[in-house]
XYZ file of C-alpha atoms in Angstrom:
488
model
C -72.559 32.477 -2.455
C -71.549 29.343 -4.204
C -70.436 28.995 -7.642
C -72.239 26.273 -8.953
C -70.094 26.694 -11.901
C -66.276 26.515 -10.741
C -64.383 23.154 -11.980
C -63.912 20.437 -9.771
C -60.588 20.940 -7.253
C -57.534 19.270 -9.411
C -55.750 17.081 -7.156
C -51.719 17.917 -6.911
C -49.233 15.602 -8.710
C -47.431 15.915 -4.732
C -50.922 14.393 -3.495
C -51.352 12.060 -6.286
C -47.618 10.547 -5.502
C -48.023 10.461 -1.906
C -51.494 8.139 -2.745
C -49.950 5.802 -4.931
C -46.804 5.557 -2.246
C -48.956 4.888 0.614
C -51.153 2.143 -1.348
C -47.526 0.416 -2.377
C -46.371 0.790 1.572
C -49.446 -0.146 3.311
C -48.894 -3.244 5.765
C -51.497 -5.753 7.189
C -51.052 -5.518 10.778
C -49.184 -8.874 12.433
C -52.716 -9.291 14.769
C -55.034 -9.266 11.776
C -52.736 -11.615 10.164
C -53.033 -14.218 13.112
C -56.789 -13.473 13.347
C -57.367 -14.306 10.088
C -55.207 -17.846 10.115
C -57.021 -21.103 8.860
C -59.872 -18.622 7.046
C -60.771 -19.163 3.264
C -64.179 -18.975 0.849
C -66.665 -21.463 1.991
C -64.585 -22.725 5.175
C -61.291 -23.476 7.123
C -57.789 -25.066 7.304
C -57.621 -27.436 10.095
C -55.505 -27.548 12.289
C -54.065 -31.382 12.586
C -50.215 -31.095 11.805
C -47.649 -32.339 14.879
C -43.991 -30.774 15.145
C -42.668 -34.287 13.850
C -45.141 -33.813 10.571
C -44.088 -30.341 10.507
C -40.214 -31.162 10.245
C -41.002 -34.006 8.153
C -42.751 -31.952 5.744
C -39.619 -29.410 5.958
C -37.176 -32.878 5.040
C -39.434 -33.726 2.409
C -39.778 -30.763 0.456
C -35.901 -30.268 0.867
C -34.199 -33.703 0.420
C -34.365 -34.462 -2.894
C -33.258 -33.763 -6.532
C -30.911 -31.545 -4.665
C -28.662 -34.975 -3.964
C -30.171 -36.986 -6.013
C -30.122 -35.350 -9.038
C -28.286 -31.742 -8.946
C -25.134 -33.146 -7.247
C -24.347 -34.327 -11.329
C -24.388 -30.582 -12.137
C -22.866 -29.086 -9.565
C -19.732 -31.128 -9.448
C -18.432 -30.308 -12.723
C -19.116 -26.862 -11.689
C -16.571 -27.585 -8.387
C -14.940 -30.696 -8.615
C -14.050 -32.015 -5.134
C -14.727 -29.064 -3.779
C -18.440 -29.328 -4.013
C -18.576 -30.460 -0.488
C -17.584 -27.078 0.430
C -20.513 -25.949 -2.034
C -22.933 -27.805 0.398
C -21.426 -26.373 3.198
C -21.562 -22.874 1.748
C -25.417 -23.086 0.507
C -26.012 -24.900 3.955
C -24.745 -21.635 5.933
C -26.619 -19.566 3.228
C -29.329 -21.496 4.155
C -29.011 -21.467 7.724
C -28.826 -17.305 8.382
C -32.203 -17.483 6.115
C -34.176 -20.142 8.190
C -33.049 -18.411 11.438
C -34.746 -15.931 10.345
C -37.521 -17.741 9.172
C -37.512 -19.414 12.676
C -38.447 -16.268 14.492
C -40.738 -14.916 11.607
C -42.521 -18.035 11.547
C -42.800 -18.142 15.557
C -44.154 -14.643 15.660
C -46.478 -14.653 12.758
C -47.796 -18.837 12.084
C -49.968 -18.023 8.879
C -49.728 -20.020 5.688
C -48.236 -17.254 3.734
C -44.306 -18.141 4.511
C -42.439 -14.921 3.789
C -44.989 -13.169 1.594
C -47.272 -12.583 4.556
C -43.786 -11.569 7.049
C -43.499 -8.962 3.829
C -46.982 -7.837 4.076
C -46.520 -7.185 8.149
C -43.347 -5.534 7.681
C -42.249 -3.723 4.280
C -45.769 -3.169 2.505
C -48.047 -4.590 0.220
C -45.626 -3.756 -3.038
C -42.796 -6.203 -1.363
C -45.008 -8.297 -0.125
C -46.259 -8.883 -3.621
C -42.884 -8.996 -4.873
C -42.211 -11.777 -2.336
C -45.164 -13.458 -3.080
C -44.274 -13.533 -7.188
C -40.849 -14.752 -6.261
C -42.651 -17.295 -4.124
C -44.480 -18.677 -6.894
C -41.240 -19.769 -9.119
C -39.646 -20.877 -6.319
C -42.293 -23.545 -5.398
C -44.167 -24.013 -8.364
C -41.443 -24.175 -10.953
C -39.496 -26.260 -8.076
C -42.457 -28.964 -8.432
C -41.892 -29.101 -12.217
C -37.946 -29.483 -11.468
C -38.540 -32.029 -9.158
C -40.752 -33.822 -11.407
C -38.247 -33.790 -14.250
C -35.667 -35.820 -12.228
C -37.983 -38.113 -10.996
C -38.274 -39.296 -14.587
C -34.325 -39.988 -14.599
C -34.434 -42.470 -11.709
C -38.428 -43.670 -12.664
C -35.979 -44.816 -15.995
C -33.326 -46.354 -14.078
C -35.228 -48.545 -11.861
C -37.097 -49.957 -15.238
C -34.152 -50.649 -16.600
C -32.624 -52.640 -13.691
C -36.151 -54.424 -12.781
C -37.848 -55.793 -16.219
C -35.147 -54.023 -18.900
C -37.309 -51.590 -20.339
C -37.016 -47.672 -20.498
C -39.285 -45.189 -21.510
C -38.655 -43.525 -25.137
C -36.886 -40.387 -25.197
C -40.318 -39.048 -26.971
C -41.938 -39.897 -23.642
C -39.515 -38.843 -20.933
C -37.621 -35.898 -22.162
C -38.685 -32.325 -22.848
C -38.182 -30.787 -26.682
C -34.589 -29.521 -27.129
C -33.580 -32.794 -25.378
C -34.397 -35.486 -27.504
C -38.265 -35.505 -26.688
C -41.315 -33.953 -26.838
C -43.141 -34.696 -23.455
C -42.183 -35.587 -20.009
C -44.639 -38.038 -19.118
C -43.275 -39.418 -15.878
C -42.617 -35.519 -14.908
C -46.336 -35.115 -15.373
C -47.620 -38.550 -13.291
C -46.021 -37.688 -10.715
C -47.529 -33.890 -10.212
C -51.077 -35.606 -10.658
C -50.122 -38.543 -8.110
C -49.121 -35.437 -5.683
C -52.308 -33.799 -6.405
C -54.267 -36.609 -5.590
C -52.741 -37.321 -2.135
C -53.195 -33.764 -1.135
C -56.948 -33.569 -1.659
C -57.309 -36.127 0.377
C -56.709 -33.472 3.530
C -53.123 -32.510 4.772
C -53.113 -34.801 8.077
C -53.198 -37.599 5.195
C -50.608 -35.947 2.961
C -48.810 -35.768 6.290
C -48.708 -39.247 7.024
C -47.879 -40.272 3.484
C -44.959 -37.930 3.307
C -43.835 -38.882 6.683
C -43.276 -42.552 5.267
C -41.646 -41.498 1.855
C -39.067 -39.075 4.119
C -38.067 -42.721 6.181
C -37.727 -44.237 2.550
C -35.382 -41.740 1.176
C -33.220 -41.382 4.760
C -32.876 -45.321 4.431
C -31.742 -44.915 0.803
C -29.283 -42.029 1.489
C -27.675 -44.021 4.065
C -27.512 -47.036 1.896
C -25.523 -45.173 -0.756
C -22.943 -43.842 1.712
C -22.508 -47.669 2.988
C -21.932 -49.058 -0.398
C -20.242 -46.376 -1.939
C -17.647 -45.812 0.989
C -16.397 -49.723 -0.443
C -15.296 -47.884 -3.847
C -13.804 -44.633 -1.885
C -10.604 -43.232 -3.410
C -8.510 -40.701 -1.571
C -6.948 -40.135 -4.787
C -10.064 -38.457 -5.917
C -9.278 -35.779 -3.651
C -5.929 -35.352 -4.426
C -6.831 -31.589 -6.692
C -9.227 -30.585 -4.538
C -9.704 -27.797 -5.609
C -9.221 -27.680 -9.745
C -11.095 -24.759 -10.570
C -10.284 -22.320 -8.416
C -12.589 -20.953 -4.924
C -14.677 -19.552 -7.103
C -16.008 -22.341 -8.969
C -17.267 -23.436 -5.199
C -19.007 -20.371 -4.945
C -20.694 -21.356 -8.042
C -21.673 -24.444 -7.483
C -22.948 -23.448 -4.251
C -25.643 -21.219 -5.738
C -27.083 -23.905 -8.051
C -27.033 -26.552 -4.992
C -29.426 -23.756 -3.182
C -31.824 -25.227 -5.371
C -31.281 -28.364 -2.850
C -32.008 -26.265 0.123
C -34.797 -24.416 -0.902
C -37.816 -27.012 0.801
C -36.757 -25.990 4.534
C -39.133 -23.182 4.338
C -42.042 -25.181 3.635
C -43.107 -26.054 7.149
C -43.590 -22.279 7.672
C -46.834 -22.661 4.690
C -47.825 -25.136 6.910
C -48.297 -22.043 9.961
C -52.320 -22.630 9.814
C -52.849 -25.891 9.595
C -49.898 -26.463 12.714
C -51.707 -27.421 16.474
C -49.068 -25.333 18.053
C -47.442 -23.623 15.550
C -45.893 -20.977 17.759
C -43.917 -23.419 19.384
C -43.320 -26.274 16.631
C -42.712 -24.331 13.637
C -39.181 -22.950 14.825
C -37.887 -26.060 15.892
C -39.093 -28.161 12.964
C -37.760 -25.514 10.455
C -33.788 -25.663 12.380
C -34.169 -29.567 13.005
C -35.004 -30.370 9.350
C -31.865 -28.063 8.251
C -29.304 -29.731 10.288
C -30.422 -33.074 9.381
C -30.626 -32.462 5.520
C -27.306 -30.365 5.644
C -25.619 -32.998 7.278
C -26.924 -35.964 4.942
C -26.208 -33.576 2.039
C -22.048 -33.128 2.897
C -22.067 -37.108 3.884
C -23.700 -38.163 0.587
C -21.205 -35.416 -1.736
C -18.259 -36.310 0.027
C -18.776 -40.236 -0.768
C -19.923 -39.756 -4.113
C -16.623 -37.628 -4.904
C -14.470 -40.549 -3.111
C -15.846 -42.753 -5.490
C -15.530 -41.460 -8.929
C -13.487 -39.194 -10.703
C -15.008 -35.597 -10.349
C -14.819 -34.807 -14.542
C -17.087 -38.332 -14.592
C -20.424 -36.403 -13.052
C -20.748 -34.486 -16.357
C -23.594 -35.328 -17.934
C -24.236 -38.374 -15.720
C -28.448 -39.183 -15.254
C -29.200 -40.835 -11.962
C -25.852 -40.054 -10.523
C -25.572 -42.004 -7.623
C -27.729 -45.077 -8.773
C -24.902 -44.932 -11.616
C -22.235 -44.836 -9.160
C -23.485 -47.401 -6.925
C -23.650 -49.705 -9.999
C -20.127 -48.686 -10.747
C -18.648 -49.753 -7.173
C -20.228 -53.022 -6.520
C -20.260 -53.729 -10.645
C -23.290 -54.996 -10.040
C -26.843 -53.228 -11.186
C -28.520 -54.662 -7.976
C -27.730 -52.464 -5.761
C -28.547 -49.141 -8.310
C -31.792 -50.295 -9.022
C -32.460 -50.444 -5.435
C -31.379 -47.116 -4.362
C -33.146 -45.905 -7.758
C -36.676 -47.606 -6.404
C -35.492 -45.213 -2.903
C -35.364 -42.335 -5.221
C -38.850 -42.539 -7.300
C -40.355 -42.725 -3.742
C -38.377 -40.430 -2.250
C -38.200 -37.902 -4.908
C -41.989 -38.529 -4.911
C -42.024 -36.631 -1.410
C -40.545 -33.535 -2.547
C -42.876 -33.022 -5.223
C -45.981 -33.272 -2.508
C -45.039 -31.083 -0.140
C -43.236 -28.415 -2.294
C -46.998 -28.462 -4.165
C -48.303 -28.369 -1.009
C -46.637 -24.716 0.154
C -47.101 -23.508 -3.102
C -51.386 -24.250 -2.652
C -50.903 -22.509 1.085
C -48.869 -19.347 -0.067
C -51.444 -18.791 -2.752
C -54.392 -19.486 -0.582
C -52.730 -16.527 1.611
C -52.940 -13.800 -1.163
C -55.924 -14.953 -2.228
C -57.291 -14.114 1.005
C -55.604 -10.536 0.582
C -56.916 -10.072 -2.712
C -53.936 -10.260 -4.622
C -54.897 -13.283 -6.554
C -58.419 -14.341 -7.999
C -60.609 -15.790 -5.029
C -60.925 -18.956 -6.704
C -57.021 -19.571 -4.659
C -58.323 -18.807 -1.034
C -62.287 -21.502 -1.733
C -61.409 -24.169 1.060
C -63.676 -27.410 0.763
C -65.388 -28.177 3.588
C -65.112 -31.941 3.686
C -61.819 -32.100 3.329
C -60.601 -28.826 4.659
C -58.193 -28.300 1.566
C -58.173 -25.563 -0.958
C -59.110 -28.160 -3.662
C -59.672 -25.929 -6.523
C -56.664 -24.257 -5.648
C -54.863 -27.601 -5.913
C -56.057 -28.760 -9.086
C -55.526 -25.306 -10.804
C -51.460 -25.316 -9.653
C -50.981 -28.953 -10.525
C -51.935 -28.786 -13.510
C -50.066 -25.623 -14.057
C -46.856 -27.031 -12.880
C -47.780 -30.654 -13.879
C -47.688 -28.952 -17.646
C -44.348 -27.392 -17.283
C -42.477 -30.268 -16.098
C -43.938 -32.078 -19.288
C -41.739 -29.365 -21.463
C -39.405 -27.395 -19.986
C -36.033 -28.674 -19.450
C -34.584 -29.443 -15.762
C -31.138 -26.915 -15.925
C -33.037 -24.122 -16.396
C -35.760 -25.194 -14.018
C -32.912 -25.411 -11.579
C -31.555 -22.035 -12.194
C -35.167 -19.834 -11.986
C -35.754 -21.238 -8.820
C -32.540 -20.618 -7.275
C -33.014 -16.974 -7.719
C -36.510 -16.689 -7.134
C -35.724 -18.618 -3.902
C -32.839 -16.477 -2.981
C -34.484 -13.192 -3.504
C -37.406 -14.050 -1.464
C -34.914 -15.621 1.468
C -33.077 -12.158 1.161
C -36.796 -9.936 2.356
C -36.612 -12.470 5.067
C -33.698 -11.784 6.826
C -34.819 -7.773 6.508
C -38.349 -8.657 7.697
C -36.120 -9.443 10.702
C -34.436 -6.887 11.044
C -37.652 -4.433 10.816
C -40.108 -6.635 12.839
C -37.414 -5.792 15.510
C -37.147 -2.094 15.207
C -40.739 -1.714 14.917
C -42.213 -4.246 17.453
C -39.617 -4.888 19.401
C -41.724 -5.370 22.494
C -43.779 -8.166 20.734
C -43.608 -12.109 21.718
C -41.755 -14.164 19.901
C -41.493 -17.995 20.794
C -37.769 -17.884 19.180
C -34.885 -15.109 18.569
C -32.083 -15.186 15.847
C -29.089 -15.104 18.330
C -26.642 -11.753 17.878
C -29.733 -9.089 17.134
C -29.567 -8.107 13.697
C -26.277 -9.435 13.067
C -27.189 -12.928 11.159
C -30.162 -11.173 9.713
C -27.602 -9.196 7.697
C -25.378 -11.991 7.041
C -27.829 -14.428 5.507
C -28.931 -11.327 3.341
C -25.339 -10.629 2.349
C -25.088 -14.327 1.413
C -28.060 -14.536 -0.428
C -27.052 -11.632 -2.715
C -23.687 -12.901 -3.264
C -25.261 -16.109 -4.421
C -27.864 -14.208 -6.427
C -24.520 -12.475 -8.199
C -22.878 -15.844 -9.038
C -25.871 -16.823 -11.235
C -25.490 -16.812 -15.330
C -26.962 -13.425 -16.658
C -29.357 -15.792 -18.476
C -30.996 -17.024 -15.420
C -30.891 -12.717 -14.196
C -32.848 -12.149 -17.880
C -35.350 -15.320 -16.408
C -35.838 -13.041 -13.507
C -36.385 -10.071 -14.881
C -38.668 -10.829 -17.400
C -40.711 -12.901 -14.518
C -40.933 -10.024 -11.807
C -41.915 -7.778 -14.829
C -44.785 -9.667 -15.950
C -45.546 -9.976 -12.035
C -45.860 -5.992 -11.377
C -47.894 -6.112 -14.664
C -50.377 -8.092 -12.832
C -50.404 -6.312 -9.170
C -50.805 -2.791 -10.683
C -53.864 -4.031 -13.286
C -55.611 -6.568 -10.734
C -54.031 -6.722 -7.329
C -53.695 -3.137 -6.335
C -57.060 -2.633 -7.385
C -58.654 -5.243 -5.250
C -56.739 -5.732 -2.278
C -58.519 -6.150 1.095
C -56.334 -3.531 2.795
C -57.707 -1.086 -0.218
C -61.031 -1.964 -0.176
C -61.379 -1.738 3.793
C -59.915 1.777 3.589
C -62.632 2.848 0.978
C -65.488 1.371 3.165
């Protein structure tokens, strides 16, 4: 006979913590992943994006305010020795995007290495990933943005004598109190990419040409004024100022990923994505030591400190005329230009991806169908990171990306490593050579770098992932797709 009366079974603490662990651990299978490419609210991505565009959209996002702007901060940090900085970030680099290579050839969705997360170490990472994800690309745009405004002064200056007030170009705590330039050129981004990415494409495509010409153009000139003198301490503050220095240039390497956002809007992304992410590395790596080394041959390393528009400065300084700066500084608004587009650009696609998981408010994942673009999704994070660039200052800009960038890079290369173990018998278009072997280097390398950072830049981080888990456990726990499948 039943006892209507008897309480309710209590459910076990054991049970209870086995729940919660399997709702942090669950993992989106790699086919549903591919299935769902190109979906959104309302319609779909298109796909329209060539290997060239795709590579071109990796240069873009990565050749930048990395040279342009961060090699004044860096060499003080190295001295001569900040070539070997390059060359360190560029192999830190390089283990990561192998990685990236075969991730992005085995799984071409838009979500970059949130959605490898999701397929490999559980929604929790993934997550994780995704919030690291979101200060490496969004609070990139903002840096970008902020030295954009150096050289946007510059080629004033040297073309009709004017400059912007400090009020007007510089964020409070440095002589101003709004960025404006920093903010134009977020909005001019915007614009271009709700036009449709094949046009964003093509736009980019041009500005990349523009800022190759004007990198070469600076070596030219500034090999005339080279010094071997300059080289004569290489190394003046010790090997591990170069370690240093090479974790704030990762900020300049950071963009190579972004043709992996790009997995669901690629024609043949299986194929193309691999090679564009590895060709875009060895050309920016190799423009990056070319352009360091010539800048260090021609001024005095303790000069860099504090220097705005560093090359444009030493370019004037060589030729002692301001001609040729104010070219290479018209180079660098265009060029710089292109970073801020297609680094805005992944950060709208990685969104768009958790949207679709239902990690972030649906309003991310709406895709218009005229255009094919998540519009609203654009809009929302320019104006976000258009706003931040206005007032936040570009060091520490530089420094929150960096590790956000690094951590995320670091999953990666044990996304690899798992994706192996646990599918090894699946297809994948590309392989990083030696097994695991580079998988575990580029994730040793990206936690040294992570360790060389100020403890500032660690409090940053901390206080960023812990407003992030705030915001998974209330909302995006609660309403993911894999969670609300299993309950149907």
């Amino acid at each position: 006979m039943l006892d209507h009366g008897a309480a309710p079974p209590v459910e076990s603490p054991t049970a209870r913590k086995t729940t919660l662990l399997t709702s942090l651990m669950r993992r989106k299978p790699v086919e549903r992943l591919v299935a769902e490419g190109g979906q959104g609210e309302g319609g779909t991505l298109r796909r329209s994006l060539s290997m060239w565009q795709l590579t071109m959209i990796s240069i873009g996002a990565t050749l930048g305010t990395g040279i342009f702007v961060v090699l004044g901060e860096a060499v003080p940090e190295a001295g001569p020795a900040v070539t070997l900085a390059f060359v360190f970030a560029g192999l830190t680099a390089l283990f990561s995007a192998l990685s990236y290579a075969e991730l992005a050839g085995t799984i071409p969705v838009a979500g970059s290495s949130y959605s490898y997360a999701y397929a490999t170490l559980g929604e929790l990472v993934a997550w994780v990933c995704g919030w690291c994800l979101m200060l490496e690309y969004g609070v990139s745009v903002a840096a970008v943005a902020v030295g954009w405004g150096e050289y946007l002064n510059e080629l004033l200056d040297g073309t009709i004598g004017v400059t912007l007030p400090d009020a007007l170009s510089a964020p409070p705590g440095e002589g101003g109190y709004f960025n404006l330039p920093a903010l134009i050129v977020v909005v001019l981004a915007m614009l271009f990419l709700l036009g449709g990415a094949k046009e964003s494409a093509r736009a980019n495509t041009i500005m990349v040409v523009v800022k190759i010409a004007a990198l070469v153009l600076f070596c030219a000139v500034g090999f005339l004024g080279f010094k071997s003198g300059n080289y004569a301490d290489f190394m003046p503050l010790g090997i591990g100022s170069v370690g240093a220095a090479g974790a704030i240039l990762f900020f300049s390497y950071i963009g190579f990923d972004a043709a992996s956002t790009a997995g669901e809007e690629a024609m043949n992304p299986k194929r193309d994505l691999p090679r564009a992410i590895m060709l875009s590395l060895v050309i920016v790596t190799a423009l990056y030591v070319l352009v360091a080394a010539v800048a260090v041959g021609a001024w005095d390393w303790k000069k860099f400190a504090g220097t705005e528009a560093t090359l444009a400065a030493i370019m004037n300084d060589v030729t002692g005329q301001s001609f040729w700066g104010t070219l290479l500084a018209a180079g660098a608004v265009i060029s710089i230009a292109s970073v801020v587009l297609t680094v805005l650009y992944g950060q709208t696609r990685i969104l768009f991806a958790m949207s679709r998981d239902g990690l972030v408010p649906k309003v991310f994942g709406k895709v218009d169908a005229k255009t094919g673009t998540p519009r609203t999704n654009t809009l929302i994070v320019s104006l976000l990171c258009g706003g931040l660039a206005a007032v936040v200052p570009l060091g520490e800009l530089v420094n929150a990306t960096s590790i956000g960038t690094l951590f995320a890079f670091a999953l990666v290369n044990v996304a690899v490593v798992v994706l192996r173990y646990s599918r090894p018998d699946m297809e994948r278009s590309f392989k990083v050579p030696f097994g695991p072997v580079f998988a575990v280097l580029g994730f040793a390398c990206c936690a040294y770098s992570m360790y060389s950072l100020a403890p500032k830049t660690w409090a940053y981080f901390g206080a960023w992932m812990a407003v992030g888990l705030v915001f998974y456990f209330l909302y995006g726990m609660r309403r993911s797709r894999l969670a609300t499948d299993a309950e149907k």
